[in-house]
Structure formats: C-alpha cells, structure tokens
Amino acid sequence: MSISRARKVTNLTADYNAMELMICLAARCLEDDSTVVVGTGAPCAAAMLAQRTSAPNLMIMFEAGGVGPLLPSMPISVGDSRTFFRGLAAGSMPEIMEACQRGMVDYTFLGGAQIDMYGNVNSTCIGDHTHPRVRFPGSGGANDLASLCWRTMMITPQDRRRFTSRLDFLTTPGYLTGPGAREAAGLPPGTGPYRVITQLAVIGFDPASLRMRVESLHPGVTRQQVSDNTGFELLWAEALGESQPPDPEELRILRQEVDPFRYVIGRA
Amino acid sequence: MPQSFHPEERSGVGPLFTSPDADQARLFFRQKPRRLTNKLTTARDAVARLVGDGDYLGVGGFGSNRIPTALLHEVVRQGRRQLGLAGHTATHDCQILIAGDCVDRCDVAYVVGLEARGLSRNARRAFEEGRVQVTEWTNAALAWRYRAAAMGVPFLPARIMLGTDTARYSAAREIRCPFTGIRLVALPALFPDVALIHVHRADVYGNCQIEGIMVSDHDLARAARRVIVSTERIIPNEDIRREPTRTAIPYYCVDAVVEIPYGAYPGNMPYEYFSDEEHLQEWLEAEEDPALFAAFVREHIREPADFAAYLERCGGLNRLQELRRLEHFPGKEGDESDR
C-alpha cells in the first residue's frame, strides 16, 4: 500500500457515505463463530468487514459451493473462483443448500425490488405474472436461504416504492401474514427476517406482531423522513436509539482491505 | 397418521415441462451404451446429432462460470428452436440462448440478470413479451430436481418455497411427511433431454475431471438423457485411471466429448482464466438497441465459423493471457508486479 493512498484514506475518515454506514451496521449484526451465506456486493463486504473486526471466526459461504475462502477481492458472481479462493472447500450448490436445510447456517442476506411490513420480498416481477410489466431475475437462491437460514438480513435502499404495503409477487418468505404463518406454511420453526438496514435506519421486527419496527435512526435522520420513505405503517422501538456511525478503524479496513477498488462503497 | 396429498395441500399452477416418470427414464437409460467407446467429436457434430428442436436443455456451471459457451454458440448457429431451459442461475448462458431465439419455455430460478453486472435487456424483452413460457422455482429446487432424477426417484421433499407465490407459480405440490407429519414441498424429478457441460479435463470416453465448485453438475450429468461435454483438454485414459478419485462424471453418462480450449469464455474457468468483464459489458450495452444487438449476435456468434474465430474476434490469445493473469493473481487488478 503506497503512502499516498494511506494518507488519502486517513483524510476521508472524517466522513463516510451511506453505503459505508450500512455495511458497518450490517457487519456488527453478525456474531462471531457463526456461518453466513452471502451474495455479491454489500452483504459480502459486510461479512468481510465483520471477519476483520468483531467476528474473526465468521464462516463465509456462497450458494454455488464456496466455503471459507480467503477472499482476495469482491466476487462478481456468487459462483466465480474468488468464492473459493484458498477456501476450506469447493463444494456444490446441494452442499450449501443442504447445510442450510440441516440448520447449520445462521445468517443470510437478501435483495429485492419490493419488501412489505413482514419482510416478504419480491424479486420476480411487477404486474401480472403471465405478462409482467417488468421481469426481474426471480428467486435465485433467495427463497431457499430465507426459508432455511436462522436469521435473514437485508441491506437495501428505502423508499415508498420499495417499502410497499402490497407486493406484486411474494418471491421469498418473510413472516408471511404474521405470527404463526411461517410455521403453518411448513417453514422450519425459529427462522425469519432479523434486520433490514437502509440508508435511513436499522429496522428489526416486533416480536409480538412480527411487523417491521425501527430500532435506530442514522445520525441526522428524523422519524418523519423514515415514515415518508415507507409505504406502510412502521412500529417504533420504545428505546429508539441512534445508529452508531462507523469508527475510523472500520472505515480504514473497509476502504483499504475489503473494497480497495470501491466496487461497492463507490456506489453510494 | 397424516395422509399424503391431503386436499388442504396446495399444488403449483405452473406447467411441468418435463415428465418426472422414473420408470420411463429407466427405459431410456437401459438402452444407453455401456461400452467404453471413443466419443471425441466436434461441437458441430455433437449439437447436430444430440440436440433437437423442442428438446429440454440443462446447462452446467453457474451462469458465467464454467459454462459451455462454445456449445451454446453452436446451438444458436444451428438455429435450434423451441428449446426448454432449466434456468438454474442462468445468466450469460440464458443470454446466449435468448439471443438466438432458441428458447420458448423455462423453469426459472434465476434468469435475465447477470448478477452484479446488471440485467439483460434482450432476455427481459423475451420474458416480458411472453415469448418464453415460465414456471417459477428456486436454485435449490432445480438442484434437488436434478438430484431426484440422478437418484432415479420421481420427486424429493424439501422445506423451501412454502407459503410463497414462487410455489404457487411452480409445478410443485405440497405433501405431508408420512413419519413426522410436517408439511413439505414435493419437487418433481427433472430429467433434461440434453445437458451441456464444460469441464477441465476428459478422456475420449467421457470420464471427466472438474476443478473448483461442482455447482449442480454432478447431478445434472446423471439426470440428463444425453450429455455433451466440452473440455479444456483431452487427457489420456491412463491419467483418469491413475487418480479415479477425481472423476466427477463417469463415461457412461456421456454421449459426446468435444475438446475446446477456452470453451467457457467469456465466463470464468476456475484455475484457468477469469471472466472477461469488458466483453460481458459489451453484450449488455449491445442489447440496449434490438437492431444493434442483432448485428452484434451476427458478428459474434452466427458469422464466426467456430469458437476459435469468436475468441480471435474478442482479442485472441493476448486477451486470454490477461484473463489467465487475473485468475491467478486475484485482487491485483491494478498491480503490475506479478507479471
């Protein structure tokens, strides 16, 4: 690492962007000695950051088969050779999905075009399914991972279009219609959405109603701003806190070690 | 004891594009040759002989990784129509087949996207305009549907898709476990007519070695009625026998073997070459305009006489050498010190 780059990074630690904040907050949710299946982008960055800070024994897995790589850079695909670079195992998709189904995987991350108050996600289509106005990729592994992993997380932009009261298509299960619904559907007990991290807030789920509940607001963000960017009624934690901003060490690691080419943090 | 197929249990409304009948599959596999014979041929001959209009295709690898690009180009060049496709994280592979207008039905787990790279405009148009009939699934669902077929059973139970529109628009059925009573999804066995798989090494009989992640190719090679393997290189049978542990796909699954160095380009071939991200971006950009894209497909797939000509068009050995370096020194994209 050249001196000029190191100095540049030091100067930048006075400030951070929304993507850096979201990645840091997500990283802190991941407990040490646990397993996580990640995709490309922000979730992968969060897991890599967690390994270098609060969760050194976090085991990263990729749905196409990679287990425990020493990631040399951000993968472009969840099946590219980075996902098992100097890894513990180059497995298979059944290997990873079956580990999830056995209860061996603690965390996973989702993305999507729409999310509702129970954390259900649409990544399939907008409009009628037979003749969609917009076709998205579909479930991929999202439905599997959110059905089977213990805790499901999301890092996502928050706005009224995305945080909607009505999904066009329920691709991936959150808490479905509320308490008891996942179990009634046959999904493994004790699983479900855990945290949704946006550019505005950290959102959890109210244990009684299983609806989205704001846990903390990011520095400078108001309740009104969060409500204005949500298409349904949010619940608020009694002890509504302020999200802890990234500390200089987290930012240094994120910028120098995790994503030096700014593939992810440059997107904010 | 709870009953299977109880009326309260739901069925998906999507069409089932392939029969899960394991006995029918057994009759086919019964007549499949057992003998060690030389199966070496060309991409042109293999596709002409083994891929027919209307066939259902399974594609190995993972979208842009270890994909049989050369074989897919050949399918487009020969103008195959009305193919079914298992969209098991089908990214660049799906993009190629849709570009050739080859596909009219798809079991979708993941299509039209290229993961972090963006979405394929052309593939989206095909799906949005209803030119491709869709049944929804998930990656694990398709992986386990291959597994059921590979096992020779008509379905496997799993704990995914339950309670979602993904299940509703699939062709899965809900059942009860005969032992514990829990609700499960029954995933019908998927026996593709043809599988196209790219591997690192194979002998002329079709014994294959694969490096890195297997994705679902272990099961796909066993589930498909016919299998065309393209390989980075042909190795002597003696090399297979020296290390039988490494045989990922045994010869009796395989119908044709084609030697095509760089056959997964512009995809990533583990331990060989990284994906050509610039060329994949060219695809995405060309797709913005249908007329421009038709010319792009003509230039890159239809006109080149073979895959070697396509590689030449994309920068030839110099470009491939750069991709080898990216694969062997990951994370050092801007660093010249390893040259």
XYZ file of C-alpha atoms in Angstrom:
607
model
C 0.000 0.000 0.000
C 1.509 3.266 -1.056
C 1.881 6.178 1.379
C -0.128 8.482 -0.841
C -3.121 6.147 -0.768
C -2.873 5.686 3.017
C -2.894 9.447 3.571
C -5.871 9.884 1.304
C -7.815 7.307 3.284
C -6.941 8.921 6.613
C -8.349 12.212 5.405
C -11.539 10.504 4.330
C -12.236 9.027 7.786
C -13.753 12.326 8.855
C -16.711 11.390 6.698
C -18.483 8.307 5.378
C -21.143 7.601 2.802
C -24.488 5.797 3.197
C -23.171 2.528 1.758
C -20.227 2.512 4.168
C -22.578 3.133 7.082
C -24.945 0.331 6.034
C -22.089 -2.131 5.591
C -20.647 -1.284 9.031
C -24.042 -1.647 10.729
C -24.671 -4.985 8.997
C -21.212 -6.252 9.921
C -21.882 -5.567 13.605
C -25.035 -7.758 13.495
C -23.004 -10.853 12.602
C -21.958 -12.790 15.717
C -18.572 -14.412 15.981
C -18.355 -18.208 15.460
C -21.352 -18.220 13.139
C -21.974 -19.036 9.485
C -23.343 -16.753 6.767
C -24.330 -17.292 3.139
C -23.739 -14.083 1.211
C -24.205 -12.790 -2.280
C -22.074 -10.280 -4.137
C -21.850 -6.612 -3.190
C -22.756 -5.100 0.173
C -23.514 -8.365 2.038
C -20.150 -9.790 1.056
C -18.436 -6.574 2.127
C -20.274 -6.689 5.478
C -19.176 -10.262 6.116
C -15.563 -9.491 5.146
C -15.559 -6.455 7.445
C -17.035 -8.479 10.315
C -14.228 -11.043 9.924
C -11.673 -8.266 10.352
C -13.413 -6.635 13.349
C -15.993 -8.175 15.692
C -16.385 -11.664 14.202
C -12.965 -13.081 13.281
C -14.349 -16.639 13.195
C -17.316 -15.865 10.968
C -17.522 -18.504 8.222
C -18.489 -17.158 4.799
C -20.289 -19.429 2.357
C -21.623 -18.918 -1.178
C -24.672 -20.706 -2.556
C -22.843 -22.143 -5.594
C -20.491 -24.100 -3.324
C -17.683 -21.922 -1.977
C -16.858 -22.375 1.728
C -14.467 -20.283 3.807
C -12.463 -18.509 1.090
C -9.702 -16.047 1.929
C -11.392 -13.542 -0.356
C -8.743 -11.680 -2.350
C -11.291 -9.167 -3.673
C -15.033 -8.784 -4.093
C -16.572 -11.589 -6.183
C -18.513 -10.583 -9.311
C -20.602 -13.744 -9.222
C -21.538 -15.951 -6.254
C -20.001 -18.781 -8.267
C -16.783 -17.184 -9.508
C -13.396 -18.530 -8.460
C -12.956 -15.837 -5.769
C -15.726 -17.531 -3.781
C -13.437 -20.483 -3.034
C -10.021 -18.830 -3.413
C -7.799 -20.542 -0.833
C -11.068 -21.807 0.662
C -11.781 -24.660 3.026
C -13.997 -26.395 0.495
C -15.078 -26.048 -3.101
C -18.426 -27.764 -2.677
C -21.633 -27.711 -4.637
C -24.976 -25.999 -4.545
C -26.626 -29.016 -2.876
C -23.804 -28.999 -0.288
C -24.599 -25.418 0.748
C -28.393 -25.617 0.472
C -28.440 -28.859 2.454
C -26.285 -27.276 5.186
C -28.946 -24.552 5.356
C -31.755 -27.098 5.476
C -29.988 -29.019 8.283
C -29.852 -25.830 10.378
C -26.113 -25.190 10.052
C -26.343 -21.675 8.606
C -27.025 -18.730 10.906
C -27.316 -15.713 8.630
C -28.131 -14.811 5.091
C -28.744 -11.621 3.127
C -31.467 -10.789 0.598
C -32.078 -8.130 -2.006
C -35.252 -7.320 -3.908
C -37.472 -4.843 -5.713
C -40.232 -4.753 -3.079
C -40.472 -5.579 0.617
C -43.534 -5.496 2.877
C -44.008 -4.953 6.619
C -43.474 -8.652 7.380
C -40.208 -8.749 5.472
C -41.629 -10.670 2.499
C -39.691 -9.872 -0.657
C -40.460 -9.641 -4.364
C -37.635 -10.232 -6.832
C -39.752 -11.845 -9.577
C -41.940 -9.339 -11.427
C -44.012 -6.163 -11.428
C -47.511 -6.600 -12.824
C -49.303 -9.791 -13.780
C -47.090 -12.877 -13.659
C -48.070 -14.152 -17.119
C -47.448 -10.789 -18.811
C -45.232 -8.885 -16.413
C -44.658 -5.172 -16.881
C -41.147 -5.761 -15.549
C -39.450 -9.126 -15.251
C -36.763 -9.487 -12.572
C -34.421 -12.464 -12.208
C -36.644 -14.458 -9.820
C -35.811 -16.206 -6.572
C -32.364 -17.453 -7.402
C -31.326 -18.864 -4.038
C -33.176 -16.188 -2.039
C -36.307 -18.195 -1.273
C -34.189 -21.169 -0.212
C -31.877 -19.178 2.021
C -34.683 -17.152 3.646
C -36.669 -20.352 4.216
C -33.802 -22.251 5.802
C -31.226 -19.938 7.437
C -31.878 -18.881 11.036
C -31.676 -15.126 10.541
C -32.358 -13.237 7.325
C -30.969 -9.751 6.789
C -31.327 -7.112 4.103
C -29.195 -4.155 3.084
C -31.436 -2.068 0.861
C -32.302 1.466 -0.237
C -35.507 2.632 1.435
C -38.264 4.463 -0.435
C -42.069 4.269 -0.743
C -41.980 2.272 -3.963
C -39.746 -0.402 -2.495
C -41.219 -0.484 1.047
C -44.754 -1.284 -0.042
C -47.955 -2.494 1.616
C -48.664 -4.819 -1.330
C -46.127 -6.979 -3.136
C -46.794 -7.710 -6.799
C -45.331 -11.185 -6.197
C -44.225 -12.874 -2.966
C -40.958 -14.467 -4.096
C -39.267 -15.025 -0.756
C -40.869 -15.553 2.636
C -40.515 -13.108 5.479
C -43.063 -13.624 8.247
C -45.738 -14.101 5.512
C -49.019 -12.840 7.112
C -47.713 -12.543 10.674
C -47.419 -14.677 13.817
C -47.588 -18.416 13.197
C -47.753 -18.095 9.414
C -44.266 -19.429 8.634
C -44.807 -22.456 10.858
C -48.281 -23.070 9.392
C -46.813 -22.962 5.885
C -44.285 -25.616 6.885
C -41.159 -23.469 7.081
C -38.658 -24.528 9.771
C -39.554 -23.014 13.176
C -37.335 -20.289 14.604
C -36.334 -18.838 11.242
C -37.204 -15.487 9.662
C -36.229 -11.887 8.979
C -33.904 -10.321 11.532
C -32.655 -6.893 10.442
C -33.291 -4.585 7.491
C -30.578 -1.966 7.124
C -31.334 1.046 4.944
C -29.769 4.434 4.249
C -32.079 5.845 6.971
C -32.422 3.353 9.789
C -31.876 -0.068 11.290
C -35.192 -1.908 11.266
C -35.984 -5.054 13.240
C -39.208 -6.997 13.759
C -41.619 -6.570 16.684
C -41.659 -9.939 18.498
C -45.446 -9.866 19.074
C -46.734 -8.771 15.663
C -43.650 -9.707 13.565
C -44.046 -6.353 11.782
C -41.150 -4.046 10.940
C -40.036 -1.976 13.920
C -37.448 0.785 13.696
C -34.643 0.102 16.152
C -32.367 3.063 15.483
C -32.205 6.141 13.250
C -28.975 7.021 11.456
C -27.304 10.265 12.600
C -29.264 13.275 11.351
C -32.286 11.240 10.188
C -35.777 12.024 11.565
C -38.750 9.727 12.195
C -40.650 11.750 9.607
C -38.049 11.024 6.932
C -38.287 7.307 7.632
C -42.113 7.362 7.532
C -42.087 9.415 4.338
C -39.976 6.722 2.701
C -42.175 3.820 3.776
C -45.412 2.735 2.097
C -46.862 1.151 5.252
C -47.121 1.921 8.948
C -43.924 1.264 10.842
C -43.618 0.363 14.516
C -41.007 2.150 16.653
C -38.845 0.674 19.381
C -39.582 2.160 22.810
C -35.921 2.935 23.281
C -35.409 4.285 19.770
C -31.666 4.826 19.501
C -29.232 6.474 17.121
C -27.238 4.187 14.858
C -23.573 4.099 15.837
C -21.598 5.617 12.930
C -18.544 3.799 11.542
C -15.402 4.286 13.583
C -12.128 5.193 11.864
C -10.781 1.653 12.144
C -13.869 0.146 10.496
C -13.618 2.673 7.665
C -9.912 2.041 7.213
C -10.443 -1.713 6.917
C -13.458 -1.311 4.650
C -11.646 1.073 2.305
C -8.180 -0.456 2.317
C -8.747 -4.186 2.778
C -12.338 -5.085 1.935
C -13.133 -2.935 -1.090
C -9.995 -1.068 -2.223
C -11.347 -0.696 -5.751
C -14.602 0.823 -4.378
C -16.767 -1.666 -6.305
C -19.408 -1.494 -3.575
C -18.690 1.554 -1.424
C -18.294 3.655 -4.574
C -21.947 3.018 -5.418
C -23.382 5.233 -2.660
C -51.088 -40.739 10.513
C -51.498 -37.749 8.181
C -52.295 -38.582 4.590
C -50.156 -37.694 1.616
C -51.762 -35.406 -0.974
C -54.382 -34.327 1.534
C -56.928 -31.949 -0.090
C -55.711 -28.999 2.000
C -52.308 -29.324 0.394
C -51.678 -26.961 -2.480
C -50.371 -27.526 -5.987
C -48.491 -25.059 -8.102
C -50.337 -23.851 -11.209
C -47.251 -23.690 -13.452
C -46.799 -26.198 -16.278
C -44.476 -29.130 -15.679
C -42.283 -29.051 -18.794
C -40.681 -32.482 -18.291
C -42.043 -35.801 -17.055
C -40.862 -36.935 -13.600
C -41.661 -40.544 -14.541
C -38.673 -42.509 -13.241
C -39.716 -45.738 -14.994
C -39.865 -44.015 -18.353
C -36.376 -42.653 -17.626
C -35.165 -46.152 -16.694
C -36.271 -47.469 -20.092
C -34.220 -44.762 -21.751
C -31.181 -45.349 -19.551
C -31.496 -49.100 -20.172
C -30.577 -48.631 -23.834
C -27.798 -46.121 -23.195
C -24.406 -47.589 -24.314
C -22.275 -49.140 -21.570
C -19.195 -49.725 -23.615
C -16.013 -47.636 -23.484
C -16.005 -46.086 -26.936
C -14.235 -43.086 -28.359
C -16.777 -40.228 -28.215
C -14.491 -37.477 -29.437
C -16.154 -35.242 -31.984
C -16.730 -31.611 -32.984
C -19.186 -29.149 -31.470
C -20.982 -29.012 -34.815
C -21.463 -32.776 -34.996
C -22.402 -33.180 -31.316
C -25.077 -30.481 -31.442
C -26.386 -31.660 -34.829
C -26.736 -35.230 -33.568
C -27.784 -34.770 -29.960
C -29.757 -31.510 -29.664
C -33.084 -31.408 -31.480
C -35.705 -28.717 -31.868
C -38.070 -28.842 -28.892
C -35.569 -30.544 -26.569
C -35.272 -29.535 -22.920
C -31.763 -28.321 -22.012
C -29.799 -28.297 -18.761
C -26.660 -26.173 -18.757
C -23.713 -26.857 -16.462
C -21.699 -24.397 -14.412
C -23.145 -21.286 -12.866
C -24.314 -18.654 -15.331
C -20.981 -17.051 -16.090
C -18.713 -19.645 -14.520
C -17.559 -22.847 -16.199
C -20.365 -22.552 -18.739
C -20.292 -24.443 -22.071
C -20.232 -21.229 -24.136
C -18.852 -22.883 -27.267
C -21.642 -25.481 -27.286
C -24.272 -22.800 -26.660
C -22.947 -20.769 -29.606
C -23.235 -23.889 -31.744
C -26.876 -24.360 -30.675
C -27.548 -20.771 -31.797
C -25.593 -21.206 -35.052
C -27.563 -24.318 -35.946
C -30.772 -22.405 -35.294
C -32.354 -24.722 -32.732
C -35.901 -23.655 -31.848
C -38.464 -24.172 -29.103
C -35.996 -25.444 -26.551
C -36.888 -25.772 -22.889
C -34.312 -24.422 -20.428
C -33.562 -25.082 -16.780
C -32.921 -21.524 -15.535
C -30.680 -22.622 -12.683
C -28.828 -19.337 -12.238
C -28.843 -18.944 -15.995
C -27.063 -15.665 -16.710
C -24.757 -15.442 -19.729
C -25.863 -18.925 -20.847
C -29.506 -17.802 -20.868
C -28.468 -14.551 -22.564
C -26.868 -16.510 -25.447
C -29.839 -18.854 -25.972
C -32.361 -15.981 -25.850
C -30.159 -14.015 -28.271
C -30.536 -16.931 -30.681
C -34.297 -17.049 -30.086
C -33.830 -20.717 -29.178
C -35.977 -20.933 -26.014
C -39.758 -20.964 -25.654
C -40.165 -22.325 -22.109
C -38.129 -22.020 -18.950
C -38.066 -23.377 -15.429
C -36.955 -20.173 -13.761
C -34.828 -19.960 -10.662
C -32.731 -17.027 -11.872
C -32.834 -15.571 -15.394
C -32.400 -12.261 -17.279
C -29.868 -10.961 -14.739
C -26.086 -11.170 -14.781
C -25.708 -10.858 -11.003
C -23.693 -7.755 -10.031
C -23.232 -6.790 -13.709
C -26.832 -5.769 -14.384
C -29.834 -7.054 -16.340
C -30.013 -8.354 -19.909
C -32.404 -6.093 -21.833
C -32.893 -8.630 -24.604
C -33.683 -11.503 -22.245
C -36.072 -9.259 -20.319
C -37.929 -8.373 -23.504
C -38.378 -12.073 -24.316
C -39.828 -12.813 -20.885
C -41.909 -9.622 -20.627
C -43.437 -10.119 -24.079
C -44.470 -13.662 -23.176
C -42.252 -15.299 -25.814
C -40.947 -17.617 -23.107
C -43.398 -19.604 -21.010
C -42.370 -19.637 -17.354
C -42.669 -21.906 -14.334
C -41.129 -20.482 -11.158
C -38.674 -22.398 -8.970
C -35.617 -21.634 -6.865
C -31.948 -22.556 -7.197
C -32.204 -25.290 -4.553
C -35.440 -26.555 -6.125
C -33.781 -27.070 -9.506
C -30.655 -28.520 -7.861
C -32.765 -31.051 -5.951
C -34.942 -31.758 -9.007
C -31.731 -32.809 -10.790
C -30.791 -34.785 -7.697
C -34.112 -36.671 -7.705
C -33.602 -37.558 -11.372
C -29.987 -38.572 -10.727
C -31.241 -40.821 -7.915
C -33.891 -42.324 -10.189
C -36.846 -41.304 -7.994
C -39.840 -39.215 -9.150
C -39.533 -36.492 -6.507
C -37.666 -35.247 -3.445
C -39.190 -33.485 -0.450
C -37.800 -30.166 0.780
C -38.606 -27.267 3.119
C -38.392 -24.392 0.652
C -40.885 -22.300 -1.364
C -43.659 -22.973 1.181
C -46.169 -20.151 1.666
C -44.997 -18.074 -1.317
C -46.082 -17.105 -4.832
C -42.930 -18.876 -6.013
C -44.619 -22.152 -5.000
C -47.991 -21.024 -6.392
C -46.499 -20.416 -9.859
C -44.322 -23.519 -9.744
C -45.332 -27.075 -10.622
C -44.507 -28.367 -7.141
C -47.001 -29.945 -4.762
C -47.295 -29.792 -1.028
C -47.307 -33.061 0.865
C -47.176 -34.259 4.464
C -44.255 -36.241 5.823
C -45.509 -39.813 6.395
C -43.284 -40.089 9.506
C -43.430 -36.713 11.277
C -46.467 -35.060 9.715
C -44.667 -31.839 8.747
C -45.623 -30.002 5.592
C -43.139 -30.372 2.729
C -42.823 -29.369 -0.871
C -42.506 -32.272 -3.343
C -40.063 -31.352 -6.102
C -40.605 -33.390 -9.283
C -37.531 -35.065 -10.773
C -36.083 -33.109 -13.702
C -34.716 -35.326 -16.488
C -33.428 -32.926 -19.210
C -33.247 -34.277 -22.752
C -29.733 -32.887 -23.068
C -27.107 -31.492 -20.715
C -24.256 -29.303 -21.948
C -21.338 -29.263 -19.502
C -17.854 -27.742 -19.702
C -15.064 -29.444 -17.749
C -11.357 -29.056 -17.200
C -10.256 -32.455 -18.481
C -11.837 -35.503 -20.055
C -10.638 -38.645 -21.785
C -12.072 -39.705 -25.141
C -14.609 -41.976 -23.403
C -16.091 -39.084 -21.416
C -14.586 -39.572 -17.963
C -14.386 -36.006 -16.651
C -12.372 -34.092 -14.086
C -13.657 -30.753 -12.742
C -11.734 -28.251 -10.599
C -13.377 -25.933 -8.106
C -17.058 -25.875 -7.220
C -19.283 -28.551 -8.739
C -22.433 -26.370 -8.635
C -25.053 -28.998 -9.676
C -23.142 -30.721 -12.431
C -22.657 -33.958 -10.507
C -26.432 -34.420 -10.556
C -27.116 -32.775 -13.921
C -24.770 -35.169 -15.737
C -26.630 -38.136 -14.248
C -30.140 -36.667 -14.661
C -29.905 -35.842 -18.374
C -30.773 -38.407 -21.038
C -27.953 -37.197 -23.296
C -24.787 -35.373 -22.200
C -22.397 -33.349 -24.342
C -19.151 -32.497 -22.606
C -16.802 -29.799 -23.818
C -13.376 -29.877 -22.229
C -10.401 -27.542 -21.925
C -8.225 -30.507 -22.859
C -8.339 -34.199 -23.642
C -6.197 -36.344 -21.375
C -5.123 -39.970 -21.779
C -7.333 -42.594 -20.162
C -4.234 -43.542 -18.163
C -4.451 -40.166 -16.348
C -8.033 -40.949 -15.352
C -7.050 -44.386 -14.063
C -4.126 -43.021 -12.084
C -6.490 -40.857 -9.995
C -10.021 -42.274 -10.175
C -10.925 -40.177 -7.119
C -11.002 -37.177 -9.388
C -13.602 -38.491 -11.824
C -16.584 -36.179 -11.338
C -18.597 -37.524 -14.265
C -18.099 -41.146 -15.366
C -18.043 -42.054 -19.062
C -21.383 -43.899 -19.057
C -23.251 -40.613 -18.558
C -21.576 -39.011 -21.561
C -22.544 -39.185 -25.256
C -20.066 -36.812 -26.894
C -16.741 -35.224 -25.950
C -15.511 -32.057 -27.629
C -12.105 -30.508 -26.965
C -12.483 -26.717 -26.874
C -9.748 -24.715 -25.124
C -11.229 -21.570 -23.546
C -14.655 -23.121 -24.131
C -16.188 -21.248 -21.168
C -15.052 -17.787 -22.352
C -16.209 -15.066 -21.583
C -17.072 -16.951 -18.412
C -14.680 -17.749 -15.594
C -12.931 -21.144 -15.694
C -11.546 -21.849 -12.210
C -7.741 -22.030 -12.052
C -7.559 -21.301 -15.806
C -8.949 -17.868 -16.748
C -11.177 -15.212 -15.216
C -14.371 -13.871 -16.786
C -13.991 -11.177 -19.455
C -15.968 -8.452 -17.755
C -15.360 -5.981 -20.583
C -16.836 -8.316 -23.154
C -19.817 -9.133 -20.919
C -20.431 -5.372 -20.644
C -20.323 -5.166 -24.459
C -23.142 -7.700 -24.540
C -25.228 -5.683 -22.074
C -24.629 -2.452 -23.985
C -25.394 -4.001 -27.388
C -28.704 -5.261 -26.004
C -29.958 -1.724 -25.418
C -30.925 -1.475 -29.106
C -32.533 -4.521 -30.815
C -31.143 -3.707 -34.279
C -27.650 -3.144 -32.944
C -27.923 -6.338 -30.954
C -28.956 -8.419 -33.981
C -25.777 -7.220 -35.707
C -23.767 -7.998 -32.569
C -25.089 -11.576 -32.463
C -24.410 -11.992 -36.177
C -20.837 -10.774 -35.765
C -20.045 -12.705 -32.601
C -21.975 -15.958 -32.980
C -23.548 -16.557 -36.380
C -20.705 -15.451 -38.672
C -17.606 -16.880 -36.937
C -17.017 -20.337 -38.393
C -16.234 -21.790 -34.983
C -15.417 -20.844 -31.407
C -11.762 -20.169 -32.184
C -12.895 -17.460 -34.615
C -15.033 -15.904 -31.861
C -12.052 -15.910 -29.497
C -9.995 -14.171 -32.193
C -12.684 -11.546 -32.579
C -12.621 -10.900 -28.835
C -8.892 -10.249 -28.623
C -7.416 -13.694 -29.153
C -4.531 -15.099 -27.178
C -3.388 -11.723 -25.853
C -6.733 -11.115 -24.171
C -6.919 -14.696 -22.924
C -3.455 -14.328 -21.435
C -4.657 -11.276 -19.470
C -7.628 -13.274 -18.198
C -5.263 -16.045 -17.093
C -3.285 -13.493 -15.117
C -6.455 -12.130 -13.476
C -7.407 -15.655 -12.478
C -4.023 -16.467 -10.982
C -3.430 -13.158 -9.233
C -6.885 -12.108 -7.998
C -7.159 -8.822 -6.137
C -4.178 -7.412 -8.012
C -6.070 -5.918 -10.912
C -4.038 -2.722 -10.912
C -0.746 -4.278 -9.846
C 1.907 -4.991 -12.477
C 4.414 -6.546 -10.075
C 3.248 -10.119 -10.706
C 3.842 -10.030 -14.417
